[in-house]
CSV table of C-alpha atoms in Angstrom, one decimal:
chain,number,residue,atom,x,y,z
A,1,MET,CA,98.3,71.7,108.4
A,2,GLN,CA,99.9,74.3,110.6
A,3,SER,CA,97.4,76.7,112.1
A,4,MET,CA,97.6,80.5,111.7
A,5,ALA,CA,99.1,81.3,115.0
A,6,SER,CA,101.6,78.6,115.2
A,7,TRP,CA,104.1,79.9,112.7
A,8,LYS,CA,106.1,83.1,112.1
A,9,ILE,CA,108.0,84.4,109.2
A,10,PHE,CA,111.7,84.8,109.5
A,11,ILE,CA,114.0,86.7,107.2
A,12,ASN,CA,117.7,85.9,106.7
A,13,PRO,CA,119.0,89.0,105.0
A,14,GLU,CA,122.4,87.4,104.2
A,15,ARG,CA,120.7,84.8,102.2
A,16,CYS,CA,118.7,87.1,100.0
A,17,ILE,CA,120.0,87.1,96.4
A,18,GLY,CA,117.7,89.9,95.3
A,19,CYS,CA,115.7,87.9,92.7
A,20,HIS,CA,112.4,89.6,93.5
A,21,ALA,CA,110.6,86.2,93.4
A,22,CYS,CA,108.8,86.9,96.6
A,23,GLU,CA,107.4,90.1,95.1
A,24,MET,CA,106.1,88.2,92.1
A,25,ALA,CA,104.6,85.5,94.3
A,26,CYS,CA,102.9,88.2,96.5
A,27,GLU,CA,101.6,90.0,93.5
A,28,GLN,CA,100.0,86.9,92.2
A,29,THR,CA,98.4,86.0,95.5
A,30,HIS,CA,97.1,89.5,96.2
A,31,GLY,CA,95.7,90.5,92.9
A,32,GLY,CA,98.5,92.4,91.3
A,33,ALA,CA,99.7,94.5,94.2
A,34,SER,CA,102.8,93.2,96.0
A,35,ASN,CA,103.0,93.7,99.7
A,36,ILE,CA,106.7,93.0,99.6
A,37,LYS,CA,109.5,95.3,98.5
A,38,VAL,CA,113.0,94.0,98.1
A,39,GLN,CA,115.2,96.7,99.5
A,40,CYS,CA,118.6,95.1,100.3
A,41,ALA,CA,116.5,92.2,101.6
A,42,PRO,CA,112.7,91.7,101.5
A,43,VAL,CA,110.7,94.2,103.5
A,44,PHE,CA,107.2,93.5,104.5
A,45,CYS,CA,105.0,93.8,107.6
A,46,ARG,CA,106.6,92.5,110.7
A,47,HIS,CA,103.3,92.1,112.5
A,48,CYS,CA,104.5,94.1,115.5
A,49,GLU,CA,103.1,93.4,119.0
A,50,VAL,CA,102.4,97.1,119.6
A,51,PRO,CA,101.7,98.3,116.1
A,52,PRO,CA,102.0,102.0,115.4
A,53,CYS,CA,99.7,101.7,112.4
A,54,ILE,CA,96.8,100.6,114.6
A,55,THR,CA,97.5,103.5,117.0
A,56,VAL,CA,97.5,106.0,114.2
A,57,CYS,CA,94.6,104.8,112.1
A,58,TYR,CA,91.6,107.1,112.7
A,59,ARG,CA,89.1,104.7,111.0
A,60,ASN,CA,90.1,101.6,113.0
A,61,ALA,CA,90.8,100.0,109.6
A,62,ILE,CA,93.8,98.1,110.8
A,63,GLU,CA,93.2,95.3,113.4
A,64,MET,CA,95.0,92.4,114.9
A,65,ARG,CA,93.7,89.0,114.4
A,66,ASN,CA,95.5,85.8,115.5
A,67,GLY,CA,98.7,87.8,115.8
A,68,LYS,CA,98.4,89.1,112.2
A,69,ILE,CA,97.8,92.7,111.5
A,70,LEU,CA,95.2,93.1,108.8
A,71,LEU,CA,94.0,96.1,106.8
A,72,ILE,CA,90.3,96.1,106.3
A,73,LYS,CA,89.7,97.4,102.9
A,74,ASP,CA,86.2,98.5,103.4
A,75,LEU,CA,87.2,100.9,106.2
A,76,CYS,CA,90.4,102.1,104.7
A,77,THR,CA,90.3,105.6,103.2
A,78,ASN,CA,93.7,105.3,101.5
A,79,CYS,CA,94.8,108.4,103.4
A,80,GLY,CA,98.4,107.2,103.7
A,81,ILE,CA,98.8,108.2,107.4
A,82,CYS,CA,99.8,104.6,108.4
A,83,ILE,CA,102.6,104.6,105.8
A,84,PHE,CA,104.5,107.2,107.6
A,85,ALA,CA,103.6,105.8,111.1
A,86,CYS,CA,105.3,102.5,110.2
A,87,PRO,CA,109.0,102.7,111.3
A,88,PHE,CA,109.9,100.0,108.8
A,89,GLY,CA,108.3,101.4,105.7
A,90,ALA,CA,106.3,98.1,105.4
A,91,ILE,CA,103.0,99.5,104.2
A,92,MET,CA,103.0,99.7,100.4
A,93,THR,CA,101.1,101.8,97.9
A,94,THR,CA,100.0,101.2,94.3
A,95,THR,CA,98.6,103.9,92.0
A,96,ILE,CA,95.6,102.8,90.0
A,97,THR,CA,93.5,104.7,87.5
A,98,ARG,CA,89.7,104.4,87.7
A,99,ARG,CA,87.2,105.6,85.2
A,100,ILE,CA,84.6,108.1,86.4
A,101,GLU,CA,81.1,107.1,85.4
A,102,PRO,CA,79.3,110.3,84.3
A,103,LYS,CA,76.0,110.7,86.1
A,104,GLU,CA,73.2,112.3,84.3
A,105,LYS,CA,71.9,114.1,87.3
A,106,ALA,CA,75.4,115.5,88.0
A,107,HIS,CA,75.6,117.1,84.6
A,108,ARG,CA,72.2,118.6,84.7
A,109,ASP,CA,72.8,120.5,87.9
A,110,VAL,CA,75.9,122.2,86.6
A,111,PRO,CA,75.8,125.8,85.3
A,112,LEU,CA,76.4,126.3,81.6
A,113,LEU,CA,79.9,127.8,82.1
A,114,SER,CA,81.0,124.8,84.0
A,115,ARG,CA,79.6,122.5,81.3
A,116,LEU,CA,81.7,124.2,78.7
A,117,PHE,CA,84.7,123.2,80.6
A,118,GLY,CA,83.2,119.8,81.2
A,119,GLY,CA,86.4,117.9,80.6
A,120,LYS,CA,88.1,119.8,83.4
A,121,ILE,CA,85.2,119.9,85.9
A,122,PHE,CA,84.3,116.3,85.2
A,123,PRO,CA,87.6,114.5,84.5
A,124,LYS,CA,87.2,111.2,82.7
A,125,GLU,CA,89.4,109.3,85.1
A,126,ARG,CA,90.9,109.7,88.5
A,127,GLN,CA,94.0,108.3,90.1
A,128,ILE,CA,93.8,106.5,93.5
A,129,VAL,CA,96.8,105.6,95.6
A,130,LEU,CA,95.8,102.4,97.1
A,131,VAL,CA,97.3,101.4,100.5
A,132,HIS,CA,98.0,97.8,101.1
A,133,LYS,CA,100.1,95.7,103.5
A,134,CYS,CA,101.1,92.1,104.2
A,135,ASP,CA,98.2,90.0,105.6
A,136,GLY,CA,100.2,86.9,106.4
A,137,CYS,CA,98.5,85.2,103.5
A,138,VAL,CA,95.2,84.7,105.4
A,139,GLU,CA,93.4,83.4,102.4
A,140,ARG,CA,96.0,80.8,101.7
A,141,ALA,CA,95.9,79.7,105.4
A,142,GLU,CA,92.1,79.4,105.1
A,143,ALA,CA,92.4,77.4,102.0
A,144,GLY,CA,94.6,75.0,103.8
A,145,VAL,CA,98.0,75.9,102.5
A,146,ALA,CA,100.4,76.1,105.3
A,147,ARG,CA,103.0,78.5,104.2
A,148,PRO,CA,102.6,82.1,102.9
A,149,ALA,CA,103.4,82.6,99.2
A,150,CYS,CA,106.7,84.4,99.8
A,151,ALA,CA,108.2,81.7,102.0
A,152,ALA,CA,107.0,79.0,99.6
A,153,THR,CA,108.7,80.8,96.7
A,154,CYS,CA,112.0,82.0,98.0
A,155,PRO,CA,114.7,80.0,96.3
A,156,SER,CA,117.5,80.8,98.6
A,157,GLY,CA,115.8,80.3,102.0
A,158,ALA,CA,115.9,84.0,102.9
A,159,ILE,CA,112.3,84.0,103.8
A,160,GLU,CA,111.5,81.1,106.0
A,161,CYS,CA,108.3,80.0,107.8
A,162,LYS,CA,108.9,78.2,111.0
A,163,ASP,CA,106.7,77.3,113.9
A,164,ILE,CA,107.3,78.8,117.3
A,165,ALA,CA,109.0,75.8,118.8
A,166,GLN,CA,111.8,75.9,116.2
A,167,ALA,CA,112.1,79.7,116.5
A,168,SER,CA,113.9,79.8,119.8
A,169,SER,CA,116.7,77.6,118.7
A,170,SER,CA,117.2,79.3,115.4
A,171,LYS,CA,117.6,82.7,117.1
A,172,ARG,CA,121.2,81.7,118.0
A,173,ILE,CA,122.2,81.2,114.4
A,174,ARG,CA,121.4,84.8,113.6
A,175,THR,CA,118.0,84.4,112.2
A,176,TYR,CA,115.9,87.4,113.1
A,177,GLU,CA,112.7,87.0,114.7
A,178,VAL,CA,110.2,89.2,112.9
A,179,HIS,CA,107.8,89.5,115.7
A,180,LEU,CA,109.5,91.2,118.5
A,181,VAL,CA,110.8,94.5,117.0
A,182,THR,CA,108.3,97.2,117.7
A,183,HIS,CA,110.4,100.3,117.7
A,184,LEU,CA,112.7,102.1,115.4
A,185,THR,CA,115.7,99.7,115.5
A,186,HIS,CA,118.1,102.2,113.9
A,187,ARG,CA,117.4,104.8,116.5
A,188,GLU,CA,117.0,103.0,119.8
A,189,GLY,CA,118.8,99.8,119.1
A,190,THR,CA,116.1,97.8,120.8
A,191,SER,CA,116.3,94.1,121.3
A,192,LEU,CA,115.5,91.7,118.5
B,1,MET,CA,74.3,121.0,95.2
B,2,LYS,CA,76.8,120.9,98.0
B,3,GLY,CA,79.9,123.0,98.3
B,4,ILE,CA,83.3,121.7,99.2
B,5,LEU,CA,85.4,124.1,101.2
B,6,ILE,CA,88.7,122.9,102.7
B,7,ARG,CA,89.8,124.6,105.9
B,8,LYS,CA,93.4,125.3,105.3
B,9,ASP,CA,94.2,125.5,109.0
B,10,LEU,CA,92.8,122.0,109.6
B,11,CYS,CA,93.7,120.1,106.4
B,12,ILE,CA,96.8,117.9,106.9
B,13,GLY,CA,97.2,117.0,103.2
B,14,CYS,CA,96.5,113.3,103.3
B,15,ARG,CA,94.9,111.6,100.3
B,16,ALA,CA,91.7,110.5,102.0
B,17,CYS,CA,89.2,112.9,100.3
B,18,ALA,CA,90.7,112.6,96.9
B,19,SER,CA,90.4,108.8,96.9
B,20,ALA,CA,86.9,109.0,98.3
B,21,CYS,CA,85.6,111.5,95.7
B,22,GLU,CA,83.9,109.4,93.0
B,23,HIS,CA,83.5,112.3,90.7
B,24,GLY,CA,87.1,113.3,90.6
B,25,ILE,CA,86.3,116.8,91.9
B,26,ILE,CA,88.9,116.6,94.6
B,27,GLN,CA,92.2,115.6,93.0
B,28,ILE,CA,95.8,115.6,94.2
B,29,GLU,CA,98.7,116.7,92.1
B,30,GLU,CA,102.1,115.9,93.4
B,31,THR,CA,105.4,117.4,92.2
B,32,LYS,CA,108.8,117.0,93.7
B,33,GLU,CA,108.4,119.7,96.3
B,34,PHE,CA,104.7,120.2,96.7
B,35,ARG,CA,101.4,118.4,97.1
B,36,LYS,CA,98.5,120.3,95.7
B,37,ILE,CA,94.9,119.5,96.6
B,38,ILE,CA,92.7,120.7,93.8
B,39,VAL,CA,89.0,121.2,94.3
B,40,SER,CA,87.4,122.0,90.9
B,41,GLY,CA,84.1,123.5,92.1
B,42,SER,CA,81.0,122.2,93.8
B,43,CYS,CA,79.9,118.7,94.2
B,44,PRO,CA,77.1,117.8,91.8
B,45,ASP,CA,75.9,115.0,93.9
B,46,GLU,CA,74.5,114.8,97.4
B,47,CYS,CA,77.3,112.5,98.5
B,48,LYS,CA,79.2,113.2,101.7
B,49,ASN,CA,82.1,110.8,101.1
B,50,CYS,CA,84.9,113.4,101.4
B,51,LYS,CA,83.4,114.8,104.6
B,52,ASP,CA,83.1,111.4,106.1
B,53,VAL,CA,86.6,110.3,105.5
B,54,CYS,CA,88.4,113.5,106.5
B,55,PRO,CA,90.6,112.7,109.6
B,56,THR,CA,90.5,116.3,110.9
B,57,GLU,CA,87.0,117.3,109.7
B,58,ALA,CA,88.5,120.0,107.5
B,59,ILE,CA,85.9,119.8,104.8
B,60,ILE,CA,83.0,122.1,105.3
B,61,GLY,CA,80.5,124.0,103.2
B,62,GLU,CA,76.9,123.9,102.3
B,63,LYS,CA,76.7,126.5,99.6
B,64,PRO,CA,78.3,126.0,96.2
B,65,THR,CA,81.9,127.0,96.2
B,66,SER,CA,84.4,128.1,93.7
B,67,PRO,CA,87.5,126.1,92.6
B,68,GLN,CA,90.3,126.2,95.2
B,69,GLU,CA,93.7,124.8,95.8
B,70,VAL,CA,95.5,123.9,99.0
B,71,LEU,CA,99.2,123.7,98.7
B,72,PHE,CA,101.6,121.8,100.9
B,73,ARG,CA,105.3,121.8,100.9
B,74,LEU,CA,106.6,118.3,101.4
B,75,THR,CA,109.0,117.6,104.2
B,76,LEU,CA,112.4,116.4,103.0
B,77,CYS,CA,113.9,113.1,104.2
B,78,ARG,CA,116.7,113.8,106.6
B,79,ARG,CA,118.9,111.1,105.2
B,80,CYS,CA,118.5,111.3,101.4
B,81,GLY,CA,116.7,114.6,100.9
B,82,MET,CA,113.8,113.1,98.9
B,83,PRO,CA,110.3,114.5,99.6
B,84,THR,CA,108.2,112.5,102.1
B,85,ALA,CA,104.9,113.9,103.3
B,86,PRO,CA,103.4,117.2,104.1
B,87,GLU,CA,104.4,118.6,107.5
B,88,PRO,CA,100.9,118.9,108.9
B,89,MET,CA,100.4,115.2,108.2
B,90,LEU,CA,103.6,114.3,110.1
B,91,ASN,CA,102.5,116.5,112.9
B,92,PHE,CA,99.1,114.7,113.0
B,93,ILE,CA,100.9,111.3,113.2
B,94,SER,CA,103.3,112.6,115.9
B,95,ARG,CA,100.4,113.9,118.0
B,96,ARG,CA,98.5,110.6,117.7
B,97,MET,CA,101.4,108.4,118.4
B,98,ASN,CA,103.0,110.6,121.1
B,99,GLN,CA,106.3,110.5,119.3
B,100,PRO,CA,108.6,113.4,118.5
B,101,LEU,CA,108.4,114.7,114.9
B,102,PHE,CA,112.1,114.1,114.1
B,103,GLU,CA,111.6,110.3,114.2
B,104,LEU,CA,109.2,110.5,111.4
B,105,ASP,CA,111.0,112.6,108.7
B,106,LEU,CA,112.5,109.6,106.9
B,107,CYS,CA,111.3,108.6,103.5
B,108,ILE,CA,109.9,105.1,103.0
B,109,THR,CA,113.0,103.8,101.1
B,110,CYS,CA,115.3,105.1,103.8
B,111,ARG,CA,113.2,103.4,106.5
B,112,GLN,CA,113.4,100.1,104.6
B,113,GLN,CA,117.2,100.4,104.1
B,114,LEU,CA,117.9,101.5,107.7
B,115,MET,CA,116.1,98.5,109.1
B,116,TRP,CA,118.4,96.1,107.4
B,117,GLU,CA,121.5,98.2,108.1
B,118,ALA,CA,120.6,98.2,111.8
B,119,ILE,CA,120.2,94.5,111.7
B,120,ARG,CA,123.4,93.8,109.9
B,121,GLU,CA,125.4,95.9,112.4
B,122,ARG,CA,124.4,93.7,115.2
């Protein structure tokens, strides 16, 4: 079994056939919310070395563990600030609807006028925009599966999972190392 | 009975309070141009969820408050013209990241596309 830190995910945009299989695989692994979006080629967290999302998060809900950037759900407030801090648009959102449990105490305290418009004051359901991002399939790694779901599913080899020793040689054949880009590539043209 | 008063000068228009509010008293309505934060009265419970999560401590108030709305115009993406985020929110990010604001006014789709375009050009 490969350990967490020894591999990295590589994307070959030319090989992507746009089948969205990686999105499906990610959805299944992460309980219905895909952390991948196929936009020309698969887009997901690049696990930057200097991550803007960590800098911007005011709750310290994003942290780096073994080179993987993880969003801690208990601390996250779903504010959406990190979404716009990420230069790659790699932090995803899903809108879910949750039922509001009416509390007896809550209703008792409200003046009569408000209670008449009860439906409006106490809506039956509320919508939450959940923020989620790629976690490098930590749970799969802990369960002993070597590769993340997207790399295991990709039929055309656009998403590959290689260990670091192989990575240096594959750079020459235009495989893009996911890990090194930390800035807006389209603006500054930084090295890959 | 606790009031919810949003200070319009401090609020950046993120979604933190709306997703923290378990009673659905703070809700967000989003149209093509605007994001509206709607507070439909006082909080019936003694919870302080919205106060705790607010990044700028914009939520104040001890006494019961009347319904209110905070309206934000959404910044348009400089590439495709689609709405992105409220300007105060982008200002907040640019302050925290020490990055000029013009780098941030791209929508998510454009960021994703530009990443691959930049890589293909190389």
